[in-house]
XYZ file of N, CA, C and O in Angstrom:
312
model
N -12.056 9.312 21.919
C -12.460 7.725 20.585
C -12.251 8.169 19.188
O -11.140 8.629 18.233
N -11.854 6.480 18.344
C -11.558 6.230 17.489
C -11.925 6.987 15.976
O -13.054 7.297 16.460
N -10.375 7.641 14.439
C -11.151 8.303 13.802
C -11.396 7.519 12.702
O -10.712 6.952 12.768
N -12.563 7.585 12.312
C -13.088 6.646 11.463
C -12.284 7.240 9.775
O -11.949 8.190 10.253
N -11.347 6.334 9.359
C -10.713 6.216 7.767
C -11.436 5.594 7.069
O -12.012 4.738 6.956
N -11.479 6.877 6.434
C -12.702 6.353 4.772
C -11.678 4.692 4.289
O -10.487 4.982 3.221
N -12.237 3.743 3.383
C -11.725 3.187 2.682
C -11.138 3.766 1.439
O -11.528 3.870 0.757
N -9.756 3.766 0.973
C -8.968 4.218 -0.687
C -8.427 2.991 -2.265
O -8.277 2.435 -1.454
N -9.102 3.248 -2.722
C -8.734 2.058 -3.226
C -8.230 2.350 -4.855
O -8.403 3.790 -5.502
N -7.202 2.382 -5.386
C -6.331 2.704 -6.314
C -5.254 1.581 -6.161
O -4.669 0.606 -5.794
N -4.211 2.450 -7.087
C -2.537 1.942 -7.606
C -1.995 2.827 -6.864
O -1.620 3.534 -6.970
N -0.771 0.922 -7.029
C 0.466 1.678 -6.209
C 1.730 2.125 -7.787
O 1.794 1.131 -8.507
N 1.794 3.491 -6.993
C 3.607 3.825 -8.758
C 4.651 4.102 -7.721
O 5.008 4.657 -8.406
N 4.248 3.543 -6.528
C 5.520 4.147 -6.185
C 6.160 3.312 -4.572
O 4.849 3.058 -3.888
N 7.002 2.681 -4.379
C 7.088 2.079 -2.752
C 9.158 2.316 -2.674
O 10.120 2.594 -4.163
N 9.093 3.332 -1.515
C 10.337 3.595 -1.402
C 11.057 3.509 0.300
O 10.081 3.778 1.091
N 11.994 3.514 -0.027
C 12.648 2.398 1.035
C 13.669 3.731 2.357
O 14.222 4.086 1.518
N 13.005 3.860 3.630
C 13.748 5.076 3.736
C 14.600 3.810 5.010
O 14.756 5.254 5.741
N 15.743 3.190 4.957
C 15.846 2.285 6.282
C 14.903 1.990 7.393
O 14.698 0.739 6.779
N 14.409 2.116 8.492
C 13.295 2.108 8.841
C 12.377 2.152 8.694
O 10.914 1.423 9.097
N 12.185 2.456 8.139
C 10.359 3.045 7.298
C 10.373 2.982 5.996
O 11.625 3.217 5.562
N 9.016 2.337 5.518
C 9.004 1.908 3.170
C 7.475 3.095 4.015
O 7.034 2.688 4.231
N 7.431 3.582 2.358
C 6.066 4.302 1.985
C 6.265 3.456 0.649
O 6.889 3.685 -0.097
N 5.002 3.223 1.144
C 4.284 2.634 -0.707
C 3.034 3.871 -0.546
O 2.275 4.425 -0.054
N 2.935 4.558 -1.812
C 2.399 5.585 -2.675
C 1.625 5.302 -3.796
O 1.352 4.181 -4.618
N 0.684 5.091 -2.968
C -1.380 5.115 -3.440
C -1.705 6.118 -4.322
O -2.172 6.713 -3.563
N -1.760 5.417 -5.589
C -2.867 6.514 -6.155
C -4.338 6.633 -6.187
O -4.917 5.447 -6.926
N -4.921 7.292 -5.222
C -6.240 6.957 -5.114
C -7.825 6.830 -6.518
O -6.770 8.815 -7.477
N -7.953 6.170 -6.986
C -8.558 5.876 -8.493
C -10.008 7.622 -7.504
O -10.210 8.250 -9.578
N -10.337 7.842 -7.383
C -11.971 8.515 -6.756
C -11.378 9.514 -7.364
O -12.186 10.604 -7.918
N -9.973 10.571 -7.004
C -9.570 11.797 -6.940
C -8.276 12.274 -7.054
O -7.845 12.857 -7.103
N -6.784 11.222 -7.827
C -6.127 11.404 -7.928
C -4.825 11.279 -7.221
O -3.399 12.118 -7.538
N -6.466 11.110 -5.835
C -5.020 12.133 -4.332
C -3.818 11.068 -3.922
O -4.283 9.588 -4.040
N -2.651 11.310 -3.158
C -1.573 10.232 -3.452
C -2.014 10.291 -1.580
O -1.818 11.147 -0.897
N -1.610 8.617 -1.330
C -2.137 8.646 -0.347
C -0.960 7.959 -0.037
O 0.254 7.269 -0.317
N -0.253 8.777 1.263
C 1.077 7.689 1.770
C 0.848 6.650 2.676
O 0.035 7.142 3.513
N 1.315 5.419 2.869
C 1.065 4.055 3.717
C 2.227 3.757 4.018
O 2.780 3.413 3.300
N 2.375 3.932 5.149
C 4.019 4.149 5.785
C 4.103 2.323 6.251
O 2.825 1.951 7.446
N 4.621 2.098 6.375
C 5.583 0.293 7.300
C 6.869 0.552 7.926
O 7.757 1.402 7.041
N 6.668 -0.051 9.211
C 7.911 -0.243 9.661
C 9.065 -1.366 8.860
O 7.934 -2.012 8.132
N 10.600 -0.895 9.217
C 10.486 -2.177 8.414
C 10.348 -3.650 7.702
O 10.347 -4.135 6.838
N 10.515 -4.276 9.009
C 10.824 -5.324 9.461
C 8.581 -6.079 8.833
O 9.234 -7.391 8.337
N 8.358 -5.150 8.931
C 6.503 -5.548 8.933
C 6.210 -6.028 7.263
O 5.512 -6.392 6.634
N 7.029 -4.577 6.515
C 6.919 -4.881 4.841
C 7.574 -5.784 4.869
O 7.118 -6.291 3.746
N 9.048 -6.263 4.257
C 9.381 -7.903 4.858
C 7.708 -8.459 4.474
O 8.713 -9.270 3.707
N 7.719 -9.057 5.982
C 6.765 -10.520 5.912
C 5.709 -9.851 4.990
O 5.930 -11.252 4.601
N 5.155 -8.392 4.273
C 4.107 -8.416 3.829
C 4.848 -8.788 2.392
O 3.750 -9.885 1.556
N 5.578 -8.811 2.314
C 6.320 -9.184 0.589
C 6.875 -10.523 0.125
O 6.389 -10.761 -0.929
N 6.853 -10.714 1.245
C 6.920 -12.379 1.240
C 5.759 -13.034 1.775
O 6.792 -14.088 0.797
N 5.448 -12.476 2.019
C 4.156 -13.847 1.885
C 3.352 -12.839 0.329
O 2.353 -14.412 0.345
N 3.475 -12.282 -0.270
C 3.094 -12.147 -1.971
C 4.110 -13.005 -2.347
O 3.405 -13.388 -3.902
N 4.683 -13.154 -2.037
C 6.438 -13.838 -2.487
C 6.542 -12.931 -3.913
O 6.393 -13.612 -4.760
N 7.313 -11.316 -3.647
C 7.825 -10.724 -4.121
C 8.534 -10.185 -3.808
O 9.042 -9.960 -2.760
N 9.050 -9.508 -4.564
C 9.821 -7.651 -4.255
C 9.328 -6.520 -4.574
O 7.735 -6.554 -4.795
N 9.694 -5.520 -2.902
C 8.982 -4.197 -3.220
C 8.526 -4.023 -4.650
O 8.003 -3.145 -4.304
N 10.093 -3.346 -5.470
C 8.775 -3.194 -7.078
C 8.180 -4.280 -7.791
O 7.566 -3.067 -8.668
N 7.673 -5.296 -7.722
C 6.453 -5.689 -7.910
C 5.552 -5.654 -7.570
O 3.938 -5.540 -8.202
N 5.392 -4.831 -6.561
C 4.100 -4.330 -6.073
C 3.634 -2.699 -6.966
O 2.461 -2.636 -6.943
N 4.542 -1.890 -7.537
C 4.364 -1.146 -8.849
C 3.611 -1.848 -9.651
O 3.584 -2.504 -10.399
N 1.830 -0.820 -9.658
C 1.332 -1.207 -10.395
C 0.033 -2.564 -9.954
O -0.854 -2.387 -10.932
N 0.621 -2.955 -9.309
C -1.175 -3.572 -8.357
C -2.649 -2.522 -7.994
O -1.712 -1.911 -7.005
N -3.720 -2.987 -7.515
C -4.555 -2.107 -7.393
C -4.646 -2.561 -6.074
O -4.112 -4.067 -5.858
N -4.817 -1.731 -5.697
C -4.891 -2.015 -3.600
C -6.205 -0.990 -2.445
O -6.534 -0.840 -3.516
N -6.689 -1.383 -1.710
C -7.257 -0.635 -0.979
C -6.662 -0.354 0.555
O -5.799 -1.438 1.258
N -6.855 0.712 0.860
C -6.701 0.926 2.585
C -7.083 1.531 2.672
O -8.129 2.783 2.621
N -7.340 1.120 4.183
C -8.214 1.956 4.711
C -7.646 2.478 7.161
O -8.567 2.963 7.150
N -6.478 3.131 5.978
C -6.366 4.074 7.147
C -5.248 2.461 8.715
O -4.511 3.517 9.008
N -5.369 1.797 8.402
C -4.569 0.860 9.154
C -3.579 -0.197 7.824
O -2.917 -1.417 8.184
N -4.604 -0.643 7.414
C -4.278 -1.761 6.464
C -4.638 -1.883 5.277
O -5.800 -1.117 4.562
N -3.460 -2.222 4.444
C -3.801 -2.589 2.892
C -4.302 -3.427 1.851
O -3.070 -4.890 3.003
N -4.727 -3.104 1.467
C -5.565 -5.427 0.796
C -5.347 -5.547 -0.675
O -5.356 -3.972 -1.425
N -4.018 -6.004 -1.130
C -4.346 -6.091 -2.273
C -5.136 -6.680 -2.699
O -5.738 -7.146 -2.663
N -5.671 -6.471 -4.203
C -7.054 -6.197 -4.748
C -6.376 -7.856 -6.232
O -5.217 -7.167 -7.200
N -7.543 -8.854 -6.731
C -7.361 -9.322 -7.252
C -7.790 -9.342 -8.992
O -9.203 -7.868 -8.586
N -7.866 -9.128 -10.059
C -9.127 -8.690 -11.007
C -10.026 -8.387 -10.795
O -11.190 -7.687 -11.021
N -10.903 -10.323 -9.736
C -11.843 -10.250 -9.787
C -12.191 -9.751 -8.569
O -13.670 -10.013 -7.725
N -11.420 -8.661 -8.233
C -12.462 -8.258 -6.867
C -12.904 -7.262 -6.656
O -13.741 -6.002 -6.381
N -12.631 -6.887 -8.443
C -13.158 -5.041 -9.021
C -14.497 -5.356 -9.199
O -14.914 -5.951 -9.910
């Protein structure tokens, strides 16, 4: 049985490239808990290409993470 994940909303405060893995650090609004969002390097590259930015440009952006998918929020989404 699949485990349901709570959707976490917060701000990205760091992105770290560890070779094959990229970690996105999301600071949760609700409890200031740090949520690590791991990516394989290639899908992360596709992500930032799709956003038209560099990895460092993600810092400060608002996002939601549900345990599987990260979604970037626009100001009008909040």
